[in-house]
CSV table of C-alpha atoms in Angstrom, one decimal:
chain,number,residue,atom,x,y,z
A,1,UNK,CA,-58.6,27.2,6.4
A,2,UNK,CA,-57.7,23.7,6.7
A,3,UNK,CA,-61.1,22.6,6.0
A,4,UNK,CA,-59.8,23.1,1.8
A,5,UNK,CA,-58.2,19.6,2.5
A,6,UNK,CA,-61.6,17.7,2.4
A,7,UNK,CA,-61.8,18.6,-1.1
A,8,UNK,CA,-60.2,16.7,-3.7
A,9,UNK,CA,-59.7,19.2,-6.2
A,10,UNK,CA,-58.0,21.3,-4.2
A,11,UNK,CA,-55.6,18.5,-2.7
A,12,UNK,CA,-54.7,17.8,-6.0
A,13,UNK,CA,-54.2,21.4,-7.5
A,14,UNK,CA,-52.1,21.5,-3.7
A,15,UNK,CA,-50.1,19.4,-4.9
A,16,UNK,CA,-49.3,20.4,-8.2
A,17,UNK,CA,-48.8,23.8,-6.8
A,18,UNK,CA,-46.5,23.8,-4.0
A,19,UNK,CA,-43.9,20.8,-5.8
A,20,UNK,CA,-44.6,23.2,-9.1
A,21,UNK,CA,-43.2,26.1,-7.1
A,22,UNK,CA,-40.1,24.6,-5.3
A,23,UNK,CA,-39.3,22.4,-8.8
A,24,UNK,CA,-39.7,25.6,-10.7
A,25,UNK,CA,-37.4,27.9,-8.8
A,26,UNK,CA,-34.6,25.6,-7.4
A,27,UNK,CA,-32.7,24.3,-10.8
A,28,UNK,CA,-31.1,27.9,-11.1
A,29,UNK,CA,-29.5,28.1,-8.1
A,30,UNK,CA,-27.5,24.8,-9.3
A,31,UNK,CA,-26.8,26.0,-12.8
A,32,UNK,CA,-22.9,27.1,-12.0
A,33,UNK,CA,-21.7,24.8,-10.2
A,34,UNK,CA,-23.3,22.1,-12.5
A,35,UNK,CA,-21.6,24.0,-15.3
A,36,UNK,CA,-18.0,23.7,-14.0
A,37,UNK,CA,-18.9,19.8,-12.9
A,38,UNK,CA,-19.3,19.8,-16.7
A,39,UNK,CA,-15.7,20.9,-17.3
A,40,UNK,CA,-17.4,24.3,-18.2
A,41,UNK,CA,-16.3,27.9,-17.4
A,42,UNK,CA,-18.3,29.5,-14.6
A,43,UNK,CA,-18.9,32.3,-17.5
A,44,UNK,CA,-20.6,29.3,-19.1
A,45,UNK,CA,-22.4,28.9,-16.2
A,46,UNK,CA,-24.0,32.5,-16.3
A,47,UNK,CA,-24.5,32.5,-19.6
A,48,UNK,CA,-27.1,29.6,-18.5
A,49,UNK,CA,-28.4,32.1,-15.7
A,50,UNK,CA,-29.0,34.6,-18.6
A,51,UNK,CA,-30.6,32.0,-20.9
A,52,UNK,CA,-32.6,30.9,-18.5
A,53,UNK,CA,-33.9,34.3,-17.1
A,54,UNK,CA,-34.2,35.0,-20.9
A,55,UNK,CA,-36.9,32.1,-21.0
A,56,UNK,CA,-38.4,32.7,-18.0
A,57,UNK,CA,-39.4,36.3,-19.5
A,58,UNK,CA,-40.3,34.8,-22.9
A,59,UNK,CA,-42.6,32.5,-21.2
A,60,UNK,CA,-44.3,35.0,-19.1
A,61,UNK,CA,-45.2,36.8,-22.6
A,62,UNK,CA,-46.3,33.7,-24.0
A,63,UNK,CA,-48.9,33.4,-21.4
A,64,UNK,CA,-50.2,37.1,-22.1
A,65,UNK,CA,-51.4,35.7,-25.2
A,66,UNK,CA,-52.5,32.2,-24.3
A,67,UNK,CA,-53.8,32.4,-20.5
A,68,UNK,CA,-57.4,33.9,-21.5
A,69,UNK,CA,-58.2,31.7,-24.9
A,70,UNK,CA,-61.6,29.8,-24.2
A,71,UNK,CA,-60.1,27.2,-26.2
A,72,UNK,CA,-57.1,26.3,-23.9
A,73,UNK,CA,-57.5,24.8,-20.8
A,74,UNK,CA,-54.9,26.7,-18.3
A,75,UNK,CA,-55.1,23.9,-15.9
A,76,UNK,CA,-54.3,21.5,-18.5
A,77,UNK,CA,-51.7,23.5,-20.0
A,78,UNK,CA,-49.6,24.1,-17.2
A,79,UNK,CA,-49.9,20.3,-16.2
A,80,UNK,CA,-48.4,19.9,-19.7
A,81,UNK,CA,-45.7,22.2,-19.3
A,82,UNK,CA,-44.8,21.4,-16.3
A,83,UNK,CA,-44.5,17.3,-17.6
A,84,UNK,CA,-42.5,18.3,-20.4
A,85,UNK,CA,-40.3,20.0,-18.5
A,86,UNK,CA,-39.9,17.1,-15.8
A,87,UNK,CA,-39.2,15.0,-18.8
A,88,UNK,CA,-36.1,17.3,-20.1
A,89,UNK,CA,-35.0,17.7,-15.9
A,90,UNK,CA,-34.4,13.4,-15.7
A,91,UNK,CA,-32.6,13.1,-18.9
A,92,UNK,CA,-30.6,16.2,-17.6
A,93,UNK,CA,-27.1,13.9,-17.4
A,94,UNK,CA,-27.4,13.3,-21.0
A,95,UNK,CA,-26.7,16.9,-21.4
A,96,UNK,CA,-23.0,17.1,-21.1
A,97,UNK,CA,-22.4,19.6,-23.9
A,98,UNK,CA,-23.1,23.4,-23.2
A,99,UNK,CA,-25.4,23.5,-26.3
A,100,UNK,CA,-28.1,20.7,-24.7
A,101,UNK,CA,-27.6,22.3,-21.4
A,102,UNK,CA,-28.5,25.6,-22.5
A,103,UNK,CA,-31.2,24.0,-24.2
A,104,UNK,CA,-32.5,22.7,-21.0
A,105,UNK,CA,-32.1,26.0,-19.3
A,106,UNK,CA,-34.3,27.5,-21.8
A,107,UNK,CA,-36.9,24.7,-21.2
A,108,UNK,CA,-36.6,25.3,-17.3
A,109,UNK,CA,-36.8,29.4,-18.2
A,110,UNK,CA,-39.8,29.0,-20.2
A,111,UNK,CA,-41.3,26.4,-18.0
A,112,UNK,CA,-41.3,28.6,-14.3
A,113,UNK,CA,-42.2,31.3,-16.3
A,114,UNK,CA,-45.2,30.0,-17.3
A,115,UNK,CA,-45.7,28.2,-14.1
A,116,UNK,CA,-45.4,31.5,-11.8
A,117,UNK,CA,-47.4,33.8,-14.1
A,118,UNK,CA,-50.0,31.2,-14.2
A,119,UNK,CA,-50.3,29.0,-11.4
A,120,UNK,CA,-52.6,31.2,-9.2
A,121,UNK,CA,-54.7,32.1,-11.0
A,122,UNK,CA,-55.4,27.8,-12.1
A,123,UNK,CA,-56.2,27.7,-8.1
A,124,UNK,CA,-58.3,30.3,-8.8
A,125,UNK,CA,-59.9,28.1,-11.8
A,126,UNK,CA,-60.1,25.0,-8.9
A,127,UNK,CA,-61.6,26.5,-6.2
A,128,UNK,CA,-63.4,30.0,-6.8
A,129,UNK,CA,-61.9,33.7,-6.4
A,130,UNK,CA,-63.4,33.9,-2.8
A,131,UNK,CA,-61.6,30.8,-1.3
A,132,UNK,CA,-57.9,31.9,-2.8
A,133,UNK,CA,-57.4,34.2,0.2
A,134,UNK,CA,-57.9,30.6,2.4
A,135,UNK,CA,-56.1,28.8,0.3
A,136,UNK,CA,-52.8,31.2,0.0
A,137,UNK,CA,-51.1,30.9,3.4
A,138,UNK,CA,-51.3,26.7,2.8
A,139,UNK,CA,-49.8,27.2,-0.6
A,140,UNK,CA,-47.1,29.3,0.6
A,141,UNK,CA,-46.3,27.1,4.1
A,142,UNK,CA,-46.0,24.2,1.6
A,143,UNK,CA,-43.9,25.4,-0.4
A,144,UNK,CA,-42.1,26.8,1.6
A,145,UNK,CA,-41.3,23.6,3.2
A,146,UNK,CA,-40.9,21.8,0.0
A,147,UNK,CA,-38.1,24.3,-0.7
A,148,UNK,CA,-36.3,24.1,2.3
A,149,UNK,CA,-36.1,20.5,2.0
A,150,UNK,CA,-34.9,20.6,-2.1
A,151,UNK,CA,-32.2,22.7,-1.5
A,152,UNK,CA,-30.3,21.0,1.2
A,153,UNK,CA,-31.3,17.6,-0.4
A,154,UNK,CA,-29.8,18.6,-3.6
A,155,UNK,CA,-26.5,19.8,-2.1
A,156,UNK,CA,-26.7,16.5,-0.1
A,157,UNK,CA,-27.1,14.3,-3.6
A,158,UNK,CA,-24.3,16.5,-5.1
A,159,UNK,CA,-21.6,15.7,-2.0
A,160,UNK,CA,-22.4,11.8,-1.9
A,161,UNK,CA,-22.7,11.1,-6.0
A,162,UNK,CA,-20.4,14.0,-6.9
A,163,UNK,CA,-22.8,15.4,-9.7
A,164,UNK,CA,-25.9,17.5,-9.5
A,165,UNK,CA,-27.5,15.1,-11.8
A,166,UNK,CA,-29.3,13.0,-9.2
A,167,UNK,CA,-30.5,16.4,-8.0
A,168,UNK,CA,-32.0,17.8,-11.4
A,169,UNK,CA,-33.6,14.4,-12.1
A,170,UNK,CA,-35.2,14.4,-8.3
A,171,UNK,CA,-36.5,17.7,-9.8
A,172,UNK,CA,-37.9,16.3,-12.5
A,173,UNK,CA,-39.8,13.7,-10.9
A,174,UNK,CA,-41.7,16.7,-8.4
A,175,UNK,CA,-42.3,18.0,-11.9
A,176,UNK,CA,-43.7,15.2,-13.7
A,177,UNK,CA,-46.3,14.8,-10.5
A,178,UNK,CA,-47.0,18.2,-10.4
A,179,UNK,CA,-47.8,18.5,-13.6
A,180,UNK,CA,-50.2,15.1,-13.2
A,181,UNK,CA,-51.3,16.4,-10.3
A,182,UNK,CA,-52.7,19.8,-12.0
A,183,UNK,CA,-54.2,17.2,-15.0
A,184,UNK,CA,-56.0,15.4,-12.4
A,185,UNK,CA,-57.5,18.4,-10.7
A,186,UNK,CA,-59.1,19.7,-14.0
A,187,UNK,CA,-61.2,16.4,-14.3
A,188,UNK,CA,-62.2,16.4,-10.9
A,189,UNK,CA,-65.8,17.9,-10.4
A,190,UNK,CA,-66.0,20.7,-8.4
């Protein structure tokens, strides 16, 4: 129902959503290969798989016990999140050692945790249970496309600067305005 466009908390949550969604799933796919461009083993670079899956999981929990507190706003929070994490992703070349790179893949893991076990149901927050079902074939087309653009772009940014650093930072800016763009939406009226 394109008709959710006319509103502007939904355009904004939109937003947040679909670059949330491809920002928050694509750095894995690139931690391997980034960790042999760090002169790293490719064990090294599944050991940052594992940490970050190991986040991932530990976020999810974390958001068992903090999604339904009155006092948190789960809009707000995930906006947060998802900024903190967008911050770590741009400052990604500074972490040339496999300590701060694991570190980063356990910010990433805990971040799309939280963002995937959360996300919907903030659209639910922004626009009511009984327009989801409208609203969940736009959020999946757009991401969708947002993804099949990140990849490819990535790779692209890999073969002409010869690191994936230019990739992870492009990450972190769909991050940082995702994570604005779900801030914004929880001060918009509905």
């Amino acid at each position: 129902d394109f008709a959710l466009f006319r509103e502007k908390k939904f355009i904004s949550g939109y937003i947040g959503a679909i670059l949330g969604a491809a920002a928050s799933s694509m750095p894995q796919a690139f931690f391997p290969a980034h960790a042999v461009d760090l002169d790293l083993s490719t064990e090294d670079g599944v050991v940052f798989l594992t940490v970050g899956g190991v986040a991932d999981f530990v976020g999810r929990l974390l958001m068992v016990f903090l999604a339904d507190r009155k006092f948190l706003n789960r809009g707000r929070l995930l906006g947060v999140i998802l900024i903190i994490h967008g911050v770590a992703a741009c400052f990604v070349s500074f972490y040339t050692k496999f300590f701060l790179f694991a570190m980063y893949c356990a910010c990433y893991g805990i971040s799309s945790g939280i963002y995937f076990s959360i996300s919907n149901t903030v659209m639910v927050d922004f626009i009511g249970s009984q327009r989801m079902s409208d609203a969940v074939g736009l959020l999946i087309l757009g991401s969708g496309i947002i993804g099949t653009i990140g990849y490819p772009l990535t790779g692209y940014l890999r073969d002409v600067t010869g690191s994936y650093n230019l990739g992870f930072i492009l990450n972190g800016v769909c991050l940082l305005i995702s994570g604005a763009s779900f801030l914004v939406a929880t001060f918009i009226p509905v």
